[in-house]
Amino acid sequence: MGKVYLIGAGPGDEELLTLKALRIIKEADVILYDKLVNINILNYAKDEAKLIFCGKEAGKHYKSQEEINELIIKYAKEGYVVARLKGGDPYVFGRGGEEAIRLFEEKIDFEVVPGVTSAISALNYSGIPATFRGISQAIHIFTAKSEGKLNIDYEVVAKLEGTLVFLMGLGEIENITNKLIEFGMNKGTPCAVIENATISRQRVCVGELCNISNRVKEQMIGTPAIFVVGDVVNFREKLNWYENKPLFGKRICITRPKKQAVNLKNKILSFGGEVLELPSIRIQRLDGSIDGYIDRISSYDYIIFTSVNGVEIFFDELINMEFDIRKIKAKVYAIGEKTKDELKKRGIIAKCGVQFTQEGIFEEIKKEVKSRDKILIPRAKGARNFLVEALKNIGAEVDEIYLYESVLEKKRKDIECDIYIFTSTSTVRNFISLYGKEVLKGKRIIAIGPITADELRKEGLNAEIPKEYTIDGILNILVGGC
Ligand code: SAH
């Protein structure tokens, strides 16, 4: 028997995931996720995990609650660790209770991991405290829709003190406000409707009980949305910390293998942007690639590392073989600051070109390379050949080790963004072979450097290039002097 975790994945901002949820997601064999779950969260799953979408998709059959329950049970009975990811908290109008009951009936071991519910976090991200001393001493959370009959006694609700929060209520606002006014609530009570809370597409429509319903229509507010009623809404003018961030409102696509995207991603998130992290390629190590070169490593005059991955894999292999790195006598060159830093971590101080490209490193190294010098370039299979050819042309003996290969990731849905960032030619090629170039037309594109921009230009796409060809350079374009 496997085990099932019903997990609250939070309201949208992926950083509102709990540490416990994250640990289980990393371990899970099967992940069933809903529409409101931020898909970046899936990037934390194991490479071999099975990912199953359970939300509605236009024109496709979507899974009924019963079908979802059956799938969870099936995988658990096959012995898998199943993570069932639900938006917000699983037990707040998420039908998590029903799923848990089924597991209990089937005698399947389960745990429920609470999540940050939209019912409270949507208010926070809109500058609205759910309660406030002396102003709101209670928070009441309702669903405005139910499969069966909805039992809300508006006569009672209209008299409640505190903050009222309605989920699934967008289509019901007119009805709710009419009822509340009918039973005596002040027409001028402040209200807000929050669409797509906690992500870059968040929109907040503010009004009063008597006009909010019209304003929502005028502003064409859509789902998912939360309706809030109460004096705490007035705090929005002062407490709106989220929408004032420099990158708020921007959904930015970064296309990198998971690990290296982290730095850029975290910075964008801290500036309030939403990140769509599309792993267009995955790094696949080519095991045993170094074996044939191990006896020769001490004879090279130069070793040129072209990427962080190259450094990592090269030294991992040497460590596995218990190779003593003091035998390496070569001068070491690195393309790019990141690669140089990765070498520094291992006690090796490498030289770097002024430009972080193969051409840049060639300009630098050709000043000292002599004919017949032996050069080793550990790198990715399928990378550009410029450096190897240029070095051979000046008479050097060049060996390449293909340490890894970039392989295409599976396609993701909903990849519409405001800005697309590319950090290498291979991510450009992979993105286009996965998604085509139409999605990029008319969009703001940033390339890390001229070579990546050229790759885009070949496809008829224009990209901006930072002054400095680094992640910080890209951030400078995004947030100017911030
Ligand atoms: N379990 C979820 C709620 C599921 S019911 C939770 O705890 O948040 C689905 C409803 O939640 C939607 O109709 C909407 O009212 C609300 N909702 C969920 N995420 C939202 C978001 N990011 N922005 C606005 N409303 C959201």
PDB file of N, CA and C in Angstrom, residues 166-231:
ATOM      1  N   PHE A 166     -16.492  35.940   0.760  1.00  0.00           N
ATOM      2  CA  PHE A 166     -17.240  34.959  -0.032  1.00  0.00           C
ATOM      3  C   PHE A 166     -16.335  34.369  -1.100  1.00  0.00           C
ATOM      4  N   LEU A 167     -16.227  33.048  -1.098  1.00  0.00           N
ATOM      5  CA  LEU A 167     -15.496  32.363  -2.163  1.00  0.00           C
ATOM      6  C   LEU A 167     -16.500  31.905  -3.212  1.00  0.00           C
ATOM      7  N   MET A 168     -15.999  31.684  -4.401  1.00  0.00           N
ATOM      8  CA  MET A 168     -16.830  31.223  -5.522  1.00  0.00           C
ATOM      9  C   MET A 168     -18.052  32.112  -5.702  1.00  0.00           C
ATOM     10  N   GLY A 169     -17.867  33.412  -5.464  1.00  0.00           N
ATOM     11  CA  GLY A 169     -19.037  34.278  -5.408  1.00  0.00           C
ATOM     12  C   GLY A 169     -19.180  35.259  -6.557  1.00  0.00           C
ATOM     13  N   LEU A 170     -18.306  35.204  -7.562  1.00  0.00           N
ATOM     14  CA  LEU A 170     -18.327  36.256  -8.580  1.00  0.00           C
ATOM     15  C   LEU A 170     -19.705  36.410  -9.231  1.00  0.00           C
ATOM     16  N   GLY A 171     -20.288  35.282  -9.611  1.00  0.00           N
ATOM     17  CA  GLY A 171     -21.589  35.340 -10.280  1.00  0.00           C
ATOM     18  C   GLY A 171     -22.730  35.686  -9.330  1.00  0.00           C
ATOM     19  N   GLU A 172     -22.452  35.684  -8.046  1.00  0.00           N
ATOM     20  CA  GLU A 172     -23.512  35.851  -7.048  1.00  0.00           C
ATOM     21  C   GLU A 172     -23.495  37.223  -6.380  1.00  0.00           C
ATOM     22  N   ILE A 173     -22.567  38.091  -6.811  1.00  0.00           N
ATOM     23  CA  ILE A 173     -22.375  39.339  -6.056  1.00  0.00           C
ATOM     24  C   ILE A 173     -23.649  40.184  -5.972  1.00  0.00           C
ATOM     25  N   GLU A 174     -24.337  40.260  -7.091  1.00  0.00           N
ATOM     26  CA  GLU A 174     -25.549  41.089  -7.098  1.00  0.00           C
ATOM     27  C   GLU A 174     -26.547  40.541  -6.074  1.00  0.00           C
ATOM     28  N   ASN A 175     -26.715  39.263  -6.105  1.00  0.00           N
ATOM     29  CA  ASN A 175     -27.635  38.603  -5.187  1.00  0.00           C
ATOM     30  C   ASN A 175     -27.206  38.808  -3.719  1.00  0.00           C
ATOM     31  N   ILE A 176     -25.900  38.617  -3.461  1.00  0.00           N
ATOM     32  CA  ILE A 176     -25.411  38.744  -2.080  1.00  0.00           C
ATOM     33  C   ILE A 176     -25.604  40.181  -1.575  1.00  0.00           C
ATOM     34  N   THR A 177     -25.189  41.152  -2.410  1.00  0.00           N
ATOM     35  CA  THR A 177     -25.278  42.545  -1.942  1.00  0.00           C
ATOM     36  C   THR A 177     -26.744  42.965  -1.760  1.00  0.00           C
ATOM     37  N   ASN A 178     -27.603  42.545  -2.679  1.00  0.00           N
ATOM     38  CA  ASN A 178     -29.025  42.883  -2.524  1.00  0.00           C
ATOM     39  C   ASN A 178     -29.585  42.356  -1.217  1.00  0.00           C
ATOM     40  N   LYS A 179     -29.249  41.101  -0.920  1.00  0.00           N
ATOM     41  CA  LYS A 179     -29.766  40.470   0.306  1.00  0.00           C
ATOM     42  C   LYS A 179     -29.239  41.198   1.550  1.00  0.00           C
ATOM     43  N   LEU A 180     -27.929  41.505   1.533  1.00  0.00           N
ATOM     44  CA  LEU A 180     -27.343  42.153   2.714  1.00  0.00           C
ATOM     45  C   LEU A 180     -27.989  43.522   2.951  1.00  0.00           C
ATOM     46  N   ILE A 181     -28.220  44.246   1.855  1.00  0.00           N
ATOM     47  CA  ILE A 181     -28.850  45.574   1.995  1.00  0.00           C
ATOM     48  C   ILE A 181     -30.292  45.403   2.480  1.00  0.00           C
ATOM     49  N   GLU A 182     -30.981  44.435   1.880  1.00  0.00           N
ATOM     50  CA  GLU A 182     -32.382  44.169   2.255  1.00  0.00           C
ATOM     51  C   GLU A 182     -32.514  43.900   3.759  1.00  0.00           C
ATOM     52  N   PHE A 183     -31.518  43.188   4.325  1.00  0.00           N
ATOM     53  CA  PHE A 183     -31.606  42.870   5.749  1.00  0.00           C
ATOM     54  C   PHE A 183     -30.876  43.885   6.639  1.00  0.00           C
ATOM     55  N   GLY A 184     -30.615  45.055   6.085  1.00  0.00           N
ATOM     56  CA  GLY A 184     -30.221  46.169   6.939  1.00  0.00           C
ATOM     57  C   GLY A 184     -28.756  46.537   6.980  1.00  0.00           C
ATOM     58  N   MET A 185     -27.919  45.893   6.184  1.00  0.00           N
ATOM     59  CA  MET A 185     -26.515  46.296   6.225  1.00  0.00           C
ATOM     60  C   MET A 185     -26.362  47.652   5.527  1.00  0.00           C
ATOM     61  N   ASN A 186     -25.437  48.466   6.062  1.00  0.00           N
ATOM     62  CA  ASN A 186     -25.213  49.796   5.512  1.00  0.00           C
ATOM     63  C   ASN A 186     -24.775  49.722   4.045  1.00  0.00           C
ATOM     64  N   LYS A 187     -25.485  50.477   3.190  1.00  0.00           N
ATOM     65  CA  LYS A 187     -25.189  50.474   1.742  1.00  0.00           C
ATOM     66  C   LYS A 187     -23.774  50.926   1.427  1.00  0.00           C
ATOM     67  N   GLY A 188     -23.237  51.734   2.327  1.00  0.00           N
ATOM     68  CA  GLY A 188     -21.897  52.287   2.082  1.00  0.00           C
ATOM     69  C   GLY A 188     -20.774  51.418   2.612  1.00  0.00           C
ATOM     70  N   THR A 189     -21.090  50.208   3.075  1.00  0.00           N
ATOM     71  CA  THR A 189     -20.031  49.337   3.610  1.00  0.00           C
ATOM     72  C   THR A 189     -18.983  49.069   2.522  1.00  0.00           C
ATOM     73  N   PRO A 190     -17.711  49.283   2.846  1.00  0.00           N
ATOM     74  CA  PRO A 190     -16.657  49.071   1.841  1.00  0.00           C
ATOM     75  C   PRO A 190     -16.583  47.603   1.395  1.00  0.00           C
ATOM     76  N   CYS A 191     -16.326  47.410   0.102  1.00  0.00           N
ATOM     77  CA  CYS A 191     -16.243  46.048  -0.455  1.00  0.00           C
ATOM     78  C   CYS A 191     -15.066  45.979  -1.431  1.00  0.00           C
ATOM     79  N   ALA A 192     -14.578  44.765  -1.639  1.00  0.00           N
ATOM     80  CA  ALA A 192     -13.566  44.572  -2.678  1.00  0.00           C
ATOM     81  C   ALA A 192     -13.760  43.210  -3.317  1.00  0.00           C
ATOM     82  N   VAL A 193     -13.463  43.154  -4.613  1.00  0.00           N
ATOM     83  CA  VAL A 193     -13.427  41.853  -5.281  1.00  0.00           C
ATOM     84  C   VAL A 193     -12.004  41.665  -5.801  1.00  0.00           C
ATOM     85  N   ILE A 194     -11.435  40.542  -5.439  1.00  0.00           N
ATOM     86  CA  ILE A 194     -10.023  40.297  -5.758  1.00  0.00           C
ATOM     87  C   ILE A 194      -9.934  39.145  -6.743  1.00  0.00           C
ATOM     88  N   GLU A 195      -9.418  39.464  -7.926  1.00  0.00           N
ATOM     89  CA  GLU A 195      -9.286  38.437  -8.970  1.00  0.00           C
ATOM     90  C   GLU A 195      -7.831  37.971  -9.010  1.00  0.00           C
ATOM     91  N   ASN A 196      -7.642  36.681  -9.211  1.00  0.00           N
ATOM     92  CA  ASN A 196      -6.279  36.120  -9.342  1.00  0.00           C
ATOM     93  C   ASN A 196      -5.326  36.581  -8.243  1.00  0.00           C
ATOM     94  N   ALA A 197      -5.781  36.470  -7.039  1.00  0.00           N
ATOM     95  CA  ALA A 197      -4.997  36.965  -5.905  1.00  0.00           C
ATOM     96  C   ALA A 197      -3.626  36.307  -5.813  1.00  0.00           C
ATOM     97  N   THR A 198      -2.665  37.062  -5.379  1.00  0.00           N
ATOM     98  CA  THR A 198      -1.285  36.651  -5.069  1.00  0.00           C
ATOM     99  C   THR A 198      -0.422  36.320  -6.280  1.00  0.00           C
ATOM    100  N   ILE A 199      -0.945  36.544  -7.484  1.00  0.00           N
ATOM    101  CA  ILE A 199      -0.095  36.359  -8.675  1.00  0.00           C
ATOM    102  C   ILE A 199      -0.134  37.646  -9.506  1.00  0.00           C
ATOM    103  N   SER A 200       0.741  37.705 -10.527  1.00  0.00           N
ATOM    104  CA  SER A 200       0.911  38.983 -11.235  1.00  0.00           C
ATOM    105  C   SER A 200      -0.374  39.495 -11.870  1.00  0.00           C
ATOM    106  N   ARG A 201      -1.299  38.598 -12.161  1.00  0.00           N
ATOM    107  CA  ARG A 201      -2.539  39.048 -12.796  1.00  0.00           C
ATOM    108  C   ARG A 201      -3.582  39.541 -11.796  1.00  0.00           C
ATOM    109  N   GLN A 202      -3.174  39.676 -10.532  1.00  0.00           N
ATOM    110  CA  GLN A 202      -4.116  40.136  -9.509  1.00  0.00           C
ATOM    111  C   GLN A 202      -4.747  41.474  -9.905  1.00  0.00           C
ATOM    112  N   ARG A 203      -6.068  41.534  -9.801  1.00  0.00           N
ATOM    113  CA  ARG A 203      -6.769  42.808 -10.005  1.00  0.00           C
ATOM    114  C   ARG A 203      -7.745  42.969  -8.856  1.00  0.00           C
ATOM    115  N   VAL A 204      -7.868  44.181  -8.352  1.00  0.00           N
ATOM    116  CA  VAL A 204      -8.769  44.409  -7.228  1.00  0.00           C
ATOM    117  C   VAL A 204      -9.752  45.502  -7.611  1.00  0.00           C
ATOM    118  N   CYS A 205     -11.014  45.201  -7.427  1.00  0.00           N
ATOM    119  CA  CYS A 205     -12.064  46.172  -7.726  1.00  0.00           C
ATOM    120  C   CYS A 205     -12.667  46.589  -6.389  1.00  0.00           C
ATOM    121  N   VAL A 206     -12.644  47.888  -6.106  1.00  0.00           N
ATOM    122  CA  VAL A 206     -13.119  48.359  -4.803  1.00  0.00           C
ATOM    123  C   VAL A 206     -14.408  49.153  -4.985  1.00  0.00           C
ATOM    124  N   GLY A 207     -15.311  49.046  -4.026  1.00  0.00           N
ATOM    125  CA  GLY A 207     -16.548  49.818  -4.099  1.00  0.00           C
ATOM    126  C   GLY A 207     -17.285  49.752  -2.778  1.00  0.00           C
ATOM    127  N   GLU A 208     -18.590  49.994  -2.853  1.00  0.00           N
ATOM    128  CA  GLU A 208     -19.421  49.894  -1.658  1.00  0.00           C
ATOM    129  C   GLU A 208     -20.504  48.867  -1.941  1.00  0.00           C
ATOM    130  N   LEU A 209     -21.158  48.459  -0.872  1.00  0.00           N
ATOM    131  CA  LEU A 209     -22.172  47.417  -1.014  1.00  0.00           C
ATOM    132  C   LEU A 209     -23.175  47.739  -2.139  1.00  0.00           C
ATOM    133  N   CYS A 210     -23.496  49.040  -2.293  1.00  0.00           N
ATOM    134  CA  CYS A 210     -24.522  49.402  -3.269  1.00  0.00           C
ATOM    135  C   CYS A 210     -24.002  49.472  -4.711  1.00  0.00           C
ATOM    136  N   ASN A 211     -22.689  49.540  -4.903  1.00  0.00           N
ATOM    137  CA  ASN A 211     -22.230  49.687  -6.295  1.00  0.00           C
ATOM    138  C   ASN A 211     -21.193  48.652  -6.740  1.00  0.00           C
ATOM    139  N   ILE A 212     -20.756  47.784  -5.834  1.00  0.00           N
ATOM    140  CA  ILE A 212     -19.665  46.854  -6.185  1.00  0.00           C
ATOM    141  C   ILE A 212     -20.068  45.934  -7.342  1.00  0.00           C
ATOM    142  N   SER A 213     -21.316  45.538  -7.328  1.00  0.00           N
ATOM    143  CA  SER A 213     -21.762  44.592  -8.352  1.00  0.00           C
ATOM    144  C   SER A 213     -21.620  45.203  -9.745  1.00  0.00           C
ATOM    145  N   ASN A 214     -22.001  46.489  -9.903  1.00  0.00           N
ATOM    146  CA  ASN A 214     -21.827  47.162 -11.196  1.00  0.00           C
ATOM    147  C   ASN A 214     -20.367  47.362 -11.542  1.00  0.00           C
ATOM    148  N   ARG A 215     -19.600  47.751 -10.554  1.00  0.00           N
ATOM    149  CA  ARG A 215     -18.173  48.000 -10.833  1.00  0.00           C
ATOM    150  C   ARG A 215     -17.456  46.745 -11.314  1.00  0.00           C
ATOM    151  N   VAL A 216     -17.825  45.616 -10.733  1.00  0.00           N
ATOM    152  CA  VAL A 216     -17.213  44.348 -11.135  1.00  0.00           C
ATOM    153  C   VAL A 216     -17.521  44.067 -12.609  1.00  0.00           C
ATOM    154  N   LYS A 217     -18.756  44.396 -13.003  1.00  0.00           N
ATOM    155  CA  LYS A 217     -19.128  44.188 -14.412  1.00  0.00           C
ATOM    156  C   LYS A 217     -18.366  45.156 -15.308  1.00  0.00           C
ATOM    157  N   GLU A 218     -18.340  46.432 -14.894  1.00  0.00           N
ATOM    158  CA  GLU A 218     -17.625  47.446 -15.698  1.00  0.00           C
ATOM    159  C   GLU A 218     -16.159  47.057 -15.901  1.00  0.00           C
ATOM    160  N   GLN A 219     -15.555  46.599 -14.833  1.00  0.00           N
ATOM    161  CA  GLN A 219     -14.114  46.285 -14.921  1.00  0.00           C
ATOM    162  C   GLN A 219     -13.863  44.860 -15.416  1.00  0.00           C
ATOM    163  N   MET A 220     -14.933  44.196 -15.763  1.00  0.00           N
ATOM    164  CA  MET A 220     -14.865  42.837 -16.305  1.00  0.00           C
ATOM    165  C   MET A 220     -13.963  41.913 -15.471  1.00  0.00           C
ATOM    166  N   ILE A 221     -14.216  41.936 -14.190  1.00  0.00           N
ATOM    167  CA  ILE A 221     -13.469  41.059 -13.283  1.00  0.00           C
ATOM    168  C   ILE A 221     -13.881  39.604 -13.560  1.00  0.00           C
ATOM    169  N   GLY A 222     -12.874  38.731 -13.600  1.00  0.00           N
ATOM    170  CA  GLY A 222     -13.167  37.321 -13.899  1.00  0.00           C
ATOM    171  C   GLY A 222     -12.787  36.401 -12.750  1.00  0.00           C
ATOM    172  N   THR A 223     -12.876  35.125 -12.985  1.00  0.00           N
ATOM    173  CA  THR A 223     -12.559  34.145 -11.934  1.00  0.00           C
ATOM    174  C   THR A 223     -11.079  33.747 -12.017  1.00  0.00           C
ATOM    175  N   PRO A 224     -10.508  33.206 -10.972  1.00  0.00           N
ATOM    176  CA  PRO A 224     -11.096  33.038  -9.645  1.00  0.00           C
ATOM    177  C   PRO A 224     -11.122  34.382  -8.915  1.00  0.00           C
ATOM    178  N   ALA A 225     -12.160  34.559  -8.116  1.00  0.00           N
ATOM    179  CA  ALA A 225     -12.261  35.835  -7.409  1.00  0.00           C
ATOM    180  C   ALA A 225     -12.862  35.649  -6.022  1.00  0.00           C
ATOM    181  N   ILE A 226     -12.492  36.568  -5.172  1.00  0.00           N
ATOM    182  CA  ILE A 226     -12.965  36.548  -3.788  1.00  0.00           C
ATOM    183  C   ILE A 226     -13.665  37.868  -3.510  1.00  0.00           C
ATOM    184  N   PHE A 227     -14.776  37.799  -2.811  1.00  0.00           N
ATOM    185  CA  PHE A 227     -15.561  38.989  -2.507  1.00  0.00           C
ATOM    186  C   PHE A 227     -15.419  39.283  -1.015  1.00  0.00           C
ATOM    187  N   VAL A 228     -15.010  40.495  -0.686  1.00  0.00           N
ATOM    188  CA  VAL A 228     -14.808  40.871   0.723  1.00  0.00           C
ATOM    189  C   VAL A 228     -15.709  42.035   1.077  1.00  0.00           C
ATOM    190  N   VAL A 229     -16.327  41.958   2.220  1.00  0.00           N
ATOM    191  CA  VAL A 229     -17.188  43.037   2.695  1.00  0.00           C
ATOM    192  C   VAL A 229     -16.742  43.436   4.098  1.00  0.00           C
ATOM    193  N   GLY A 230     -16.505  44.717   4.310  1.00  0.00           N
ATOM    194  CA  GLY A 230     -16.170  45.155   5.671  1.00  0.00           C
ATOM    195  C   GLY A 230     -15.277  46.384   5.676  1.00  0.00           C
ATOM    196  N   ASP A 231     -15.231  47.059   6.821  1.00  0.00           N
ATOM    197  CA  ASP A 231     -14.459  48.312   6.921  1.00  0.00           C
ATOM    198  C   ASP A 231     -12.965  48.114   6.705  1.00  0.00           C
TER     199      ASP A 231
END
